[in-house]
Structures are given as structure tokens and as C-alpha cells.
mmCIF file of C-alpha atoms and ligand atoms in Angstrom:
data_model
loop_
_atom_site.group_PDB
_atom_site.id
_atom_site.type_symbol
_atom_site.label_atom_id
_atom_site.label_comp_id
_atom_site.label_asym_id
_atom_site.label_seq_id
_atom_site.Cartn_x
_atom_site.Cartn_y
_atom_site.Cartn_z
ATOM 1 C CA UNK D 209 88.751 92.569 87.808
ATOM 2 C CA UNK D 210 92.110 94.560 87.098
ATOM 3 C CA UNK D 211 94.834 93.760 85.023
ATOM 4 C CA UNK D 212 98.553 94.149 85.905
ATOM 5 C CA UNK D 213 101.733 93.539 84.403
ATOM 6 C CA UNK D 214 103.839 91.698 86.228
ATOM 7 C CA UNK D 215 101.362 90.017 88.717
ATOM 8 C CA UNK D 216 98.042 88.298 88.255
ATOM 9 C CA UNK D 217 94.790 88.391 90.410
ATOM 10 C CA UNK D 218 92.024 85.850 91.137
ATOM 11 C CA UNK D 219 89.531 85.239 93.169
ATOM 12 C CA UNK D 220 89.418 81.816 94.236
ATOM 13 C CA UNK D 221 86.144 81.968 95.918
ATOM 14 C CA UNK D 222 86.799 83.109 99.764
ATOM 15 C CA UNK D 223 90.339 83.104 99.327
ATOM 16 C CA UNK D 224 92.573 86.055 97.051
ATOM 17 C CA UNK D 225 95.907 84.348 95.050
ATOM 18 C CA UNK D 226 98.511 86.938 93.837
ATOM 19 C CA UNK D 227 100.976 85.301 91.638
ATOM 20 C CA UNK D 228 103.849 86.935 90.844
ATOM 21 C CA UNK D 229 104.647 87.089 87.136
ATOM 22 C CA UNK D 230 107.645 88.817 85.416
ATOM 23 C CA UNK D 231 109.131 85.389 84.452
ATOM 24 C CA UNK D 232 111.725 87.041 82.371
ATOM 25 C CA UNK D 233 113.352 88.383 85.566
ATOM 26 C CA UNK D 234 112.841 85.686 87.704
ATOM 27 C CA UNK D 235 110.152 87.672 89.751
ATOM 28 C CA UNK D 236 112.775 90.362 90.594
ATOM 29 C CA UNK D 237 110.812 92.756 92.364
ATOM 30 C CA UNK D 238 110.581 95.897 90.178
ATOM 31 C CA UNK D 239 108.970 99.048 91.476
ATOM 32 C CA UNK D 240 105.840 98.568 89.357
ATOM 33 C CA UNK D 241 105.610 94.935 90.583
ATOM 34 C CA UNK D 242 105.910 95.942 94.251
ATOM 35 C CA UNK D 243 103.070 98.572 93.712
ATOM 36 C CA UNK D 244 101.080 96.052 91.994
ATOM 37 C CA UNK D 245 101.480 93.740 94.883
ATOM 38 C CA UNK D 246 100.782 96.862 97.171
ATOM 39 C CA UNK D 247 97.344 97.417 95.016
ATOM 40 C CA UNK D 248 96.466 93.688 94.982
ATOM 41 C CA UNK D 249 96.979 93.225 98.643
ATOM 42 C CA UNK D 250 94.444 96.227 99.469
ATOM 43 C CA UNK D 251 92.110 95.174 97.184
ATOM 44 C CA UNK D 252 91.339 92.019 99.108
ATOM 45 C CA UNK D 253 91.835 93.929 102.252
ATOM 46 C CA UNK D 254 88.709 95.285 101.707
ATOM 47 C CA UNK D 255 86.876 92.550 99.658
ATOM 48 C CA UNK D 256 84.634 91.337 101.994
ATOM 49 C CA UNK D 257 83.836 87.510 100.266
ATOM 50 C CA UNK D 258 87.842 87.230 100.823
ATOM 51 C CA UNK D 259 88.989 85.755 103.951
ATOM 52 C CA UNK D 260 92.981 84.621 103.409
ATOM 53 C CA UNK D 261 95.289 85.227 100.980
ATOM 54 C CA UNK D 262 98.029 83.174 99.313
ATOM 55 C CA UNK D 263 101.043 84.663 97.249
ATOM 56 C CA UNK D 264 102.761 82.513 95.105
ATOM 57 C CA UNK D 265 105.381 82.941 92.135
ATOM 58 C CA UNK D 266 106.053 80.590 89.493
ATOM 59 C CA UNK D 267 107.864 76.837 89.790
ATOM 60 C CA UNK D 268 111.384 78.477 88.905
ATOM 61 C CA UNK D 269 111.020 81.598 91.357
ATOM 62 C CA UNK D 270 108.893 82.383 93.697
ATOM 63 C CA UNK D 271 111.319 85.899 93.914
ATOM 64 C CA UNK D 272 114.948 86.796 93.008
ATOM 65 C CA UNK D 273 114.869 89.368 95.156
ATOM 66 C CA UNK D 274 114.930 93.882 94.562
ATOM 67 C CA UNK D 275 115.192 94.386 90.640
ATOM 68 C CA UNK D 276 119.597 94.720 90.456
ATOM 69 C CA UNK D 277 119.073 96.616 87.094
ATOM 70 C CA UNK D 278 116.985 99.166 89.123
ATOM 71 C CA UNK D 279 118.850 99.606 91.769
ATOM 72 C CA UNK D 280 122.259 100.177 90.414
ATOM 73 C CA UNK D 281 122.177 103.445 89.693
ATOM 74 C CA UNK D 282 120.895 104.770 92.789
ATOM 75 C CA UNK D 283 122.838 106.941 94.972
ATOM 76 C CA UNK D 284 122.248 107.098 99.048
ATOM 77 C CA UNK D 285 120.403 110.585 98.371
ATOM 78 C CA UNK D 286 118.062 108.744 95.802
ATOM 79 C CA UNK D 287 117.447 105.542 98.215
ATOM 80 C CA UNK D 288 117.027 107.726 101.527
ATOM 81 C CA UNK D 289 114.588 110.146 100.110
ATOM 82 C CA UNK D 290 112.022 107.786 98.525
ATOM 83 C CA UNK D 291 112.468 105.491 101.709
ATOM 84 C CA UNK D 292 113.545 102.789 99.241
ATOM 85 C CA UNK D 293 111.951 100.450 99.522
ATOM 86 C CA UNK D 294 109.680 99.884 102.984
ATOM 87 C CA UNK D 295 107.146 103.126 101.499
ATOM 88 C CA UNK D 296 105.347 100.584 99.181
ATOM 89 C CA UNK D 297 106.606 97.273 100.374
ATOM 90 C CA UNK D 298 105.049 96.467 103.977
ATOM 91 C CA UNK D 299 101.701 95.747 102.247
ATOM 92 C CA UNK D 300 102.254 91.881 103.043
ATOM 93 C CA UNK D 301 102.802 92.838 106.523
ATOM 94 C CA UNK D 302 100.553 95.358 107.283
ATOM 95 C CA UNK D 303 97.229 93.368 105.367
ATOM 96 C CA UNK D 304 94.984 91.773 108.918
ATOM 97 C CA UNK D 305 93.829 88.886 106.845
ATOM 98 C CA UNK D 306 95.898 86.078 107.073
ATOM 99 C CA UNK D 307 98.567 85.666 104.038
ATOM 100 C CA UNK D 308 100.631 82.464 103.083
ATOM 101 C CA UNK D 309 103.489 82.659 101.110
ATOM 102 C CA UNK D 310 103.673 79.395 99.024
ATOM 103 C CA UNK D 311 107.256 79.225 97.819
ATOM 104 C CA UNK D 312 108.581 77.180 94.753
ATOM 105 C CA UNK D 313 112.071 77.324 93.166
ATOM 106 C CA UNK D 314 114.688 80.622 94.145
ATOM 107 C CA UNK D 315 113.057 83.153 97.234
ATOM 108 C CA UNK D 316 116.538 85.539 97.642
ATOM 109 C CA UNK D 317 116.814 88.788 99.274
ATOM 110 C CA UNK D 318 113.892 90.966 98.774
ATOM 111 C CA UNK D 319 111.983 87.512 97.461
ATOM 112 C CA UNK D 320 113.080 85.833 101.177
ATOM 113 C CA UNK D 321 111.882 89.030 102.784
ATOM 114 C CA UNK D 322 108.617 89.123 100.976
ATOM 115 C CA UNK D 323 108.097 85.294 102.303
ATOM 116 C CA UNK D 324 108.724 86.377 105.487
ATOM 117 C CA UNK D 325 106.154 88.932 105.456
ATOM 118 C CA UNK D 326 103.576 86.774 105.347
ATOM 119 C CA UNK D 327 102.087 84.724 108.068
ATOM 120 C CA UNK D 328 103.653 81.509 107.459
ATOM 121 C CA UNK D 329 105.885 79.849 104.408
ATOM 122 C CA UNK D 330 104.758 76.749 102.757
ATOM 123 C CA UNK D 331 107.373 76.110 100.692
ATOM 124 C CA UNK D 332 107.777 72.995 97.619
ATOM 125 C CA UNK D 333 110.867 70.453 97.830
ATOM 126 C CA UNK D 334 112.312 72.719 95.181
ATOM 127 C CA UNK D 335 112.777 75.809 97.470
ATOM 128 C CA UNK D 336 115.703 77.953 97.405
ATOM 129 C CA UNK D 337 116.209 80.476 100.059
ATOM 130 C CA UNK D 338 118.775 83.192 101.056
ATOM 131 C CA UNK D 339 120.131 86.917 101.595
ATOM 132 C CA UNK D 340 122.443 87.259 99.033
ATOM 133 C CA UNK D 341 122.487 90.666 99.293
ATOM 134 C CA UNK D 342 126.337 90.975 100.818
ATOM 135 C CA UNK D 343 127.362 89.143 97.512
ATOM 136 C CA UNK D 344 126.389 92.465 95.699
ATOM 137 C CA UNK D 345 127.718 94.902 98.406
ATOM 138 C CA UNK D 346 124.349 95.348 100.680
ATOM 139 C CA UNK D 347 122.955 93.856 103.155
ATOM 140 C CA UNK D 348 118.931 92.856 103.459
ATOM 141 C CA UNK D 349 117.169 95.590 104.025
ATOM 142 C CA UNK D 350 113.022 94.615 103.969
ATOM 143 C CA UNK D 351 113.662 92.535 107.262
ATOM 144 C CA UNK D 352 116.250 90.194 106.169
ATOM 145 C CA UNK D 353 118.410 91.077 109.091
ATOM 146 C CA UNK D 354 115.150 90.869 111.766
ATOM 147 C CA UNK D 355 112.297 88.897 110.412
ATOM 148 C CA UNK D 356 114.467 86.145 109.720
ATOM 149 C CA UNK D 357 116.955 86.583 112.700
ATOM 150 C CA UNK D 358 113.227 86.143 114.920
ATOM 151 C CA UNK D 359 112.146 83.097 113.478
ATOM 152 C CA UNK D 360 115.278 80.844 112.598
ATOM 153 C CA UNK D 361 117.898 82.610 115.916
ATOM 154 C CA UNK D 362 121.032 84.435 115.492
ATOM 155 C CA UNK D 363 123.482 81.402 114.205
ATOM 156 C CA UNK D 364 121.559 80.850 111.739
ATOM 157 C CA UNK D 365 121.209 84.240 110.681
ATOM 158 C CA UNK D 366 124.051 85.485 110.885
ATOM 159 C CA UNK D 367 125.220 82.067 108.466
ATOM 160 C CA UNK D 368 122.547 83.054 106.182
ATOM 161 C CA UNK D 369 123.512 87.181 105.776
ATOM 162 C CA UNK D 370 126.741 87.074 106.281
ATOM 163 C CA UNK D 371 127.786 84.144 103.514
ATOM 164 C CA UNK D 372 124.607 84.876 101.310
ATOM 165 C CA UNK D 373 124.469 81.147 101.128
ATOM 166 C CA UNK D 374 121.300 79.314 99.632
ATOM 167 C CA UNK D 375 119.307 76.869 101.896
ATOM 168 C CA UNK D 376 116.507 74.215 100.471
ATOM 169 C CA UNK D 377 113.316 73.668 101.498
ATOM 170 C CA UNK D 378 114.593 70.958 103.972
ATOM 171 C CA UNK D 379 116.772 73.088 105.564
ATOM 172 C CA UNK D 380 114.266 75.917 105.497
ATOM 173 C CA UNK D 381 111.806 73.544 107.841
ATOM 174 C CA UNK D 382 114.476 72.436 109.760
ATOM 175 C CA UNK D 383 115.391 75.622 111.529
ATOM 176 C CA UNK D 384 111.765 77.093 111.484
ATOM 177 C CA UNK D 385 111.891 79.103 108.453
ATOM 178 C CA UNK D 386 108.868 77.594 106.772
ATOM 179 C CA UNK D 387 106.125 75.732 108.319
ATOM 180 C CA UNK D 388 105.526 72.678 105.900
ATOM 181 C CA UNK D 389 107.101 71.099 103.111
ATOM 182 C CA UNK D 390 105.759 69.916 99.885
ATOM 183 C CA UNK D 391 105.761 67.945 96.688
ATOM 184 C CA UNK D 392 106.245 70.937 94.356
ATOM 185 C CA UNK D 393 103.192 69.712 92.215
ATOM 186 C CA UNK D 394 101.157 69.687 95.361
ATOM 187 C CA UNK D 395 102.336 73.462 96.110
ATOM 188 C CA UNK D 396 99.221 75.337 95.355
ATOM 189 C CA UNK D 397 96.983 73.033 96.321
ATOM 190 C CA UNK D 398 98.179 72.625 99.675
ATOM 191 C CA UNK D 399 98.525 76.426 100.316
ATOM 192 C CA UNK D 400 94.675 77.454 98.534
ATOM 193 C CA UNK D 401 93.553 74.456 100.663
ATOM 194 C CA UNK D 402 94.809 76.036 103.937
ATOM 195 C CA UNK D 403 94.097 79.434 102.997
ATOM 196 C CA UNK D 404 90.564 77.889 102.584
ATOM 197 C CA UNK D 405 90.331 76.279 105.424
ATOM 198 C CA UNK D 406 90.892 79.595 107.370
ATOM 199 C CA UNK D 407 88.944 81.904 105.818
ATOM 200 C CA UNK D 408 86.197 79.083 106.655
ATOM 201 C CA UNK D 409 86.206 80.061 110.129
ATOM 202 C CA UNK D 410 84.665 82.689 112.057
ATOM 203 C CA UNK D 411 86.583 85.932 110.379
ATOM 204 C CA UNK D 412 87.060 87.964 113.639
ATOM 205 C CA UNK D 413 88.588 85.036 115.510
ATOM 206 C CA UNK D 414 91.028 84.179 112.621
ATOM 207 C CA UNK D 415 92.617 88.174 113.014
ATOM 208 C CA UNK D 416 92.488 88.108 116.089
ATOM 209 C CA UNK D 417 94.434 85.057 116.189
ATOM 210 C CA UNK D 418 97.020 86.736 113.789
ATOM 211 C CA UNK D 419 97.145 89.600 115.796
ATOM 212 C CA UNK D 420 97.922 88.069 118.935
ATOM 213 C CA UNK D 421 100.510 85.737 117.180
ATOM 214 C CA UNK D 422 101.862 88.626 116.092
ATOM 215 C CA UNK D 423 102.214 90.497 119.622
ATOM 216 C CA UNK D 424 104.570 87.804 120.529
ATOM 217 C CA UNK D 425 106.945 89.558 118.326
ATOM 218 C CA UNK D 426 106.328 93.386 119.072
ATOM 219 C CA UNK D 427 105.904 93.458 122.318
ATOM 220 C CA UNK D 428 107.430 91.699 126.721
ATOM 221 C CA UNK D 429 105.747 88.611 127.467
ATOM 222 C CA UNK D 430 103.611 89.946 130.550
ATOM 223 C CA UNK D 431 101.684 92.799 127.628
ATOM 224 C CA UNK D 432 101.208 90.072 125.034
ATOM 225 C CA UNK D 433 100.176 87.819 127.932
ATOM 226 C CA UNK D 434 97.576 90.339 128.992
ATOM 227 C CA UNK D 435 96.907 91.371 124.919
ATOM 228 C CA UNK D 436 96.195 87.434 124.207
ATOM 229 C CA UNK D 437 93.772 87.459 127.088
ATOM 230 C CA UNK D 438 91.446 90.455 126.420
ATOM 231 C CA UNK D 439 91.449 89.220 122.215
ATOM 232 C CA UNK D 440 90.449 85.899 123.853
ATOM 233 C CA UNK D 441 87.304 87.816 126.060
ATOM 234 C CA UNK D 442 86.453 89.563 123.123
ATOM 235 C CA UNK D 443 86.042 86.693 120.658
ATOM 236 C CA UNK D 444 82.844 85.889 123.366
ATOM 237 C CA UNK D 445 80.934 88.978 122.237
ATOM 238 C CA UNK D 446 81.541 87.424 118.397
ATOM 239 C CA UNK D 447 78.558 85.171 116.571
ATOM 240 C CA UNK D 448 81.561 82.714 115.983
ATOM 241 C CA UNK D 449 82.054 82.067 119.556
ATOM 242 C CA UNK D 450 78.333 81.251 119.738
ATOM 243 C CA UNK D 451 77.488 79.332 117.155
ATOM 244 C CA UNK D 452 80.977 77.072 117.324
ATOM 245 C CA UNK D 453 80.529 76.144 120.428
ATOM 246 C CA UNK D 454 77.158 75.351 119.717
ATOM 247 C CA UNK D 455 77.638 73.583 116.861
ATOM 248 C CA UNK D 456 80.345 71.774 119.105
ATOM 249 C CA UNK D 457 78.022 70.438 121.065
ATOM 250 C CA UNK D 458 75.181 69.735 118.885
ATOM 251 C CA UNK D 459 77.964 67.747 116.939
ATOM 252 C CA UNK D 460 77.013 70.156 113.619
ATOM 253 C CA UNK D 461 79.259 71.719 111.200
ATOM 254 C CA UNK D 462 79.349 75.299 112.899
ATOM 255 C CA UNK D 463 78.103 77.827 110.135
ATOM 256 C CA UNK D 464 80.295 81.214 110.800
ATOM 257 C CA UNK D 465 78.580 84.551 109.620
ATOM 258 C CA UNK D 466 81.999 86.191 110.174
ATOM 259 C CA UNK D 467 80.666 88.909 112.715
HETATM 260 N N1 CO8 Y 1250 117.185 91.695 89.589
HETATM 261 C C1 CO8 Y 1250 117.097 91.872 88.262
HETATM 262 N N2 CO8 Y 1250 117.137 90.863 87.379
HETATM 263 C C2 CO8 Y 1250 117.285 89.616 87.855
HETATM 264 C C3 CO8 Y 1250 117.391 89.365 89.235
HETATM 265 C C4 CO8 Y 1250 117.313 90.469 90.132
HETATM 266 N N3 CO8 Y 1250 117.375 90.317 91.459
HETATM 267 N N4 CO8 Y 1250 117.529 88.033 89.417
HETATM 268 C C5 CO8 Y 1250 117.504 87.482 88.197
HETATM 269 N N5 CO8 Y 1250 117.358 88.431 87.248
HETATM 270 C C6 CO8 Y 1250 117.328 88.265 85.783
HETATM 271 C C7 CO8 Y 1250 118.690 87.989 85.231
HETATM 272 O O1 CO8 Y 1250 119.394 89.188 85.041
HETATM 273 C C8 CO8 Y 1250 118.353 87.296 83.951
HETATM 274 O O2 CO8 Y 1250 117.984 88.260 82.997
HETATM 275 P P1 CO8 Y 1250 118.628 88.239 81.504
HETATM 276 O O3 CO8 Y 1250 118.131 86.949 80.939
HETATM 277 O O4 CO8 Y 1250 118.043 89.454 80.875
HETATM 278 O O5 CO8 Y 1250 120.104 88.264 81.684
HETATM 279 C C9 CO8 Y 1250 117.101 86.503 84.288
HETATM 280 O O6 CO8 Y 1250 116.567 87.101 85.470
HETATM 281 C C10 CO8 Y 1250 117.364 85.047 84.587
HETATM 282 O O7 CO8 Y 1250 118.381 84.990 85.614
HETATM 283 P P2 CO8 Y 1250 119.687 84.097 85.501
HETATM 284 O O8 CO8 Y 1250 120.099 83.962 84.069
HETATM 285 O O9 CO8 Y 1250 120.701 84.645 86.442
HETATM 286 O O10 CO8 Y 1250 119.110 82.689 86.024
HETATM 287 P P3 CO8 Y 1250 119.942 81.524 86.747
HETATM 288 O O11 CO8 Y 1250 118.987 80.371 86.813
HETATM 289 O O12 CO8 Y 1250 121.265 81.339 86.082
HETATM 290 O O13 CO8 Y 1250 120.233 82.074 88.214
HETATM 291 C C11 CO8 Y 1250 119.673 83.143 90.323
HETATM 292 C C12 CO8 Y 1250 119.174 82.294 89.118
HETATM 293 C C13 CO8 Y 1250 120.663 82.339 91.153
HETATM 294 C C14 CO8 Y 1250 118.429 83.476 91.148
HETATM 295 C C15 CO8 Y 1250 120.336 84.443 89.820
HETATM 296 O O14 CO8 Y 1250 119.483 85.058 88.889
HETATM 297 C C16 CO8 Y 1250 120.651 85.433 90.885
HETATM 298 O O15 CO8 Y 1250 121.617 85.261 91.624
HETATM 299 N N6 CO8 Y 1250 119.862 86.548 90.998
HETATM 300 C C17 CO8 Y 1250 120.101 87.617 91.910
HETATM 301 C C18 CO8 Y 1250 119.737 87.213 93.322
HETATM 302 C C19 CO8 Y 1250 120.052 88.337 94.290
HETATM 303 O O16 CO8 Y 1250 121.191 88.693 94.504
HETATM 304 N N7 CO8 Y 1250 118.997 88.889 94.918
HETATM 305 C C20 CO8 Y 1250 119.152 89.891 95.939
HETATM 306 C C21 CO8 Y 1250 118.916 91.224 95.345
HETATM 307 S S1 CO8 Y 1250 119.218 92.493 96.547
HETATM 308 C C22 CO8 Y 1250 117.779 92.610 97.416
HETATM 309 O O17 CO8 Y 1250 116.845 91.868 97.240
HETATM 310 C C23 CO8 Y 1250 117.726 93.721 98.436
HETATM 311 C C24 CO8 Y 1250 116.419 93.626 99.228
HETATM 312 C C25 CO8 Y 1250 115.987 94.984 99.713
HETATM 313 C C26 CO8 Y 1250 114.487 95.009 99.954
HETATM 314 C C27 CO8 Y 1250 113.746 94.764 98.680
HETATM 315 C C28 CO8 Y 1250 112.303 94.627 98.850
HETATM 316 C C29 CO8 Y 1250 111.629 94.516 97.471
#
């Protein structure tokens, strides 16, 4: 096990949490938090016994967003040259394993953008989101302006980064920014129980199926079209294809080896 300062690691059997701790900040994320997360997140990558991942923050924030006291000094030169802030922040993004964000209390700016770097956003009745970045003289820039302009359309983007407005958790489900809504007491349960769930079935099916979800953003609709379909003729030279359908029909739990 490692220990890190702002965020905290745990294996919860098949499934890897990351909660995000620098309560004193509201979860602002600080360059050594970000590389924490970056560490975390690769760790499990590469842990075989893990199979999805939830990030979480605490009841009050799940993220306020890039660290302000950081970033005020910077200059353009500074910012440009270290690639502020995508060189150790599309971890989340990048990891094939499937990551949910579960959400409670304030996700702003950086904290929004985090949440929409994972797969999906289960978020508790106390959720906060927005891009208040233009209320401090920026704009989003970890994929405030295009993650979140993909899944919710351009009104409601453009609301969202051009006030800096808040939304809640109703809101957030409304227009398609999260995919449930819960009792914030049943937060973490609900989002280890999902990540559970998946990294029950068969492992190469699972990225696959986050791979091709995620070809729907990247690339026309005739290539993800033809993408979906050879992942789909591929997952019948897997075990899992074998033994679910199998187990289908022999009305069994399937047993997935995850090759
Ligand atoms: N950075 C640094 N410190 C913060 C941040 C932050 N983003 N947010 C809160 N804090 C600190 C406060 O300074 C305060 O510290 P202290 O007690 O030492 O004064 C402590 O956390 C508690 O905060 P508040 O007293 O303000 O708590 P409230 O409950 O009154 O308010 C809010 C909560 C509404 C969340 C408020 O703190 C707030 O507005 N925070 C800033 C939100 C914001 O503007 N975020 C966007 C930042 S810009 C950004 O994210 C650019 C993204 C670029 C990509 C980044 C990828 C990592």
C-alpha cells in the first residue's frame, strides 16, 4: 500500500476507490494532488485483481476545482511551458478500466472536469456542479468547454461557461450530465456496488465496451459503426463470450476468467 497526502487508496476487493482528501481546501486540485491521482490511477491500471474504479471526494466537495492560490501567480510563459495542466491530468481519461465518478456536495471547474473524465457521474442529491472559471477571468480549460458541451449540447453549455452558474444534482440528470441520482448517504454504496458489478464481468468485454462507447465521441458514425462491429467479433475469440453464453443457457451464474 502507499500513502499520499491529499488522497487515499483502497482496495475494495476487485474494485480501486480514490478519495480525494485535502478537506481544508475543499478538494482544490493542487499539483501534488493531481499527481497523486495520476499515481493512484496507474497503479490500478496495472493491478490485475482490479477491474473498475470509483473516485469519490468527501460529502462537502467532491472538487472545487484547480488550486486558485496556485495558480495566481502564473504568467502565460509559466502555464504554456509546463502544459498546465493536461501533462498530469488526463489520467482519468486515459485509464481503459472503467472509472465512476461518484459526486457529493461542490464539483466546479477543474472538479466538474475531473467528473467528466470519468465514464459516467453518479452524483448524491447534494451535488453542486459548474464552470466557474469566467467568474475568476478564465475559462475551463481540462474539457469544460468540450466534454461537457458533448454530453449536455451547446445551450446548455454555453449557460453553464458563460454565467459560471451552479446546477444540482437534479438538474445535472436532467440534461444528461450525470447518469443517476442518489440519497447522499447511499452515494458510495451505490457507486462501489456498480463498480462491482462491472468488474464482475468478463474484463475484455467490459473495455471493449468502454472503448467503443468512447469511439462515438472521437470519431464519423460509419468508422465507429465499423469499430463497434470488429470489438463485437473479437469479444467471440474471448473465454467470456464462451462461458456466458453458456452459462446462459445452462441457466448458471457464468464464471468469467477475464481472458
Ligand atoms: N482553490 C484553492 N482553494 C480553494 C478553492 C480553490 N479552487 N476552493 C475553495 N478553496 C478553499 C478556500 O480558499 C477556503 O480556504 P481558507 O479557509 O483557507 O480560506 C476553503 O477552501 C473553504 O472554502 P470557502 O470558505 O470558500 O467555502 P464555502 O463553503 O464558503 O464556498 C465554494 C465553497 C463555493 C466552492 C467556494 O470555495 C468557491 O467558489 N471556490 C472556488 C471555485 C472555483 O472557482 N473553481 C474553479 C477554479 S478554476 C479551474 O478549476 C480551472 C480548471 C482548469 C483545469 C484544472 C484541472 C485540475
Amino acid at each position: 500500500t502507499v500513502t499520499y497526502e491529499h488522497i487515499l487508496l483502497e482496495h475494495r476487493d476487485t474494485v480501486g476507490l480514490i478519495t480525494l482528501n485535502r478537506p481544508e481546501a475543499l478538494n482544490a486540485l493542487c499539483d501534488t494532488l493531481t499527481k497523486e491521482l495520476t499515481d493512484a490511477l496507474e497503479r490500478l491500471e496495472v493491478d490485475e485483481r482490479i477491474g473498475a474504479i470509483v473516485i469519490t471526494g468527501s460529502p462537502k466537495a467532491f472538487g472545487a476545482g484547480a488550486d486558485i492560490k496556485e495558480m495566481q501567480p502564473k504568467s502565460f510563459a509559466d502555464v504554456y511551458l509546463e502544459d498546465f495542466i493536461t501533462s498530469t491530468w488526463e489520467a482519468p481519461a486515459k485509464s481503459r478500466k472503467p472509472v465512476i465518478a461518484a459526486v457529493a456536495g461542490f464539483a466546479l471547474g477543474g472538479g466538474a472536469e475531473l467528473a467528466m473524465m470519468c465514464d459516467f457521474i453518479i452524483a448524491a442529491d447534494t451535488a453542486k456542479f459548474g464552470q466557474p472559471e469566467i467568474t475568476i477571468g478564465i475559462l475551463p480549460g481540462a474539457g469544460g468547454t468540450q466534454r461537457l458541451t458533448r454530453s449536455v449540447g451547446k445551450a446548455k453549455a454555453m449557460d453553464l461557461v458563460l454565467t459560471g452558474r451552479m446546477i444540482d444534482a437534479e438538474e445535472a440528470e436532467r440534461i444528461g450530465l450525470v447518469a443517476r441520482v442518489v440519497p447522499a448517504e447511499e452515494l458510495l454504496t451505490e457507486a462501489l456496488a456498480a463498480a462491482e458489478k462491472i468488474a464482475a464481468f468478463s474484463r475484455p468485454a467490459v473495455l471493449m465496451a468502454k472503448e467503443a462507447v468512447n469511439s462515438a465521441f472521437e470519431t464519423p458514425l460509419a468508422e465507429g459503426l465499423r469499430f463497434e462491429r470488429r470489438l463485437f467479433h473479437a469479444a467471440f475469440a474471448t473465454d467470456g463470450q464462451a462461458e456466458g453464453m453458456s452459462a446462459f443457457l445452462d441457466k448458471r451464474r457464468p464464471e468469467f476468467n477475464n481472458r
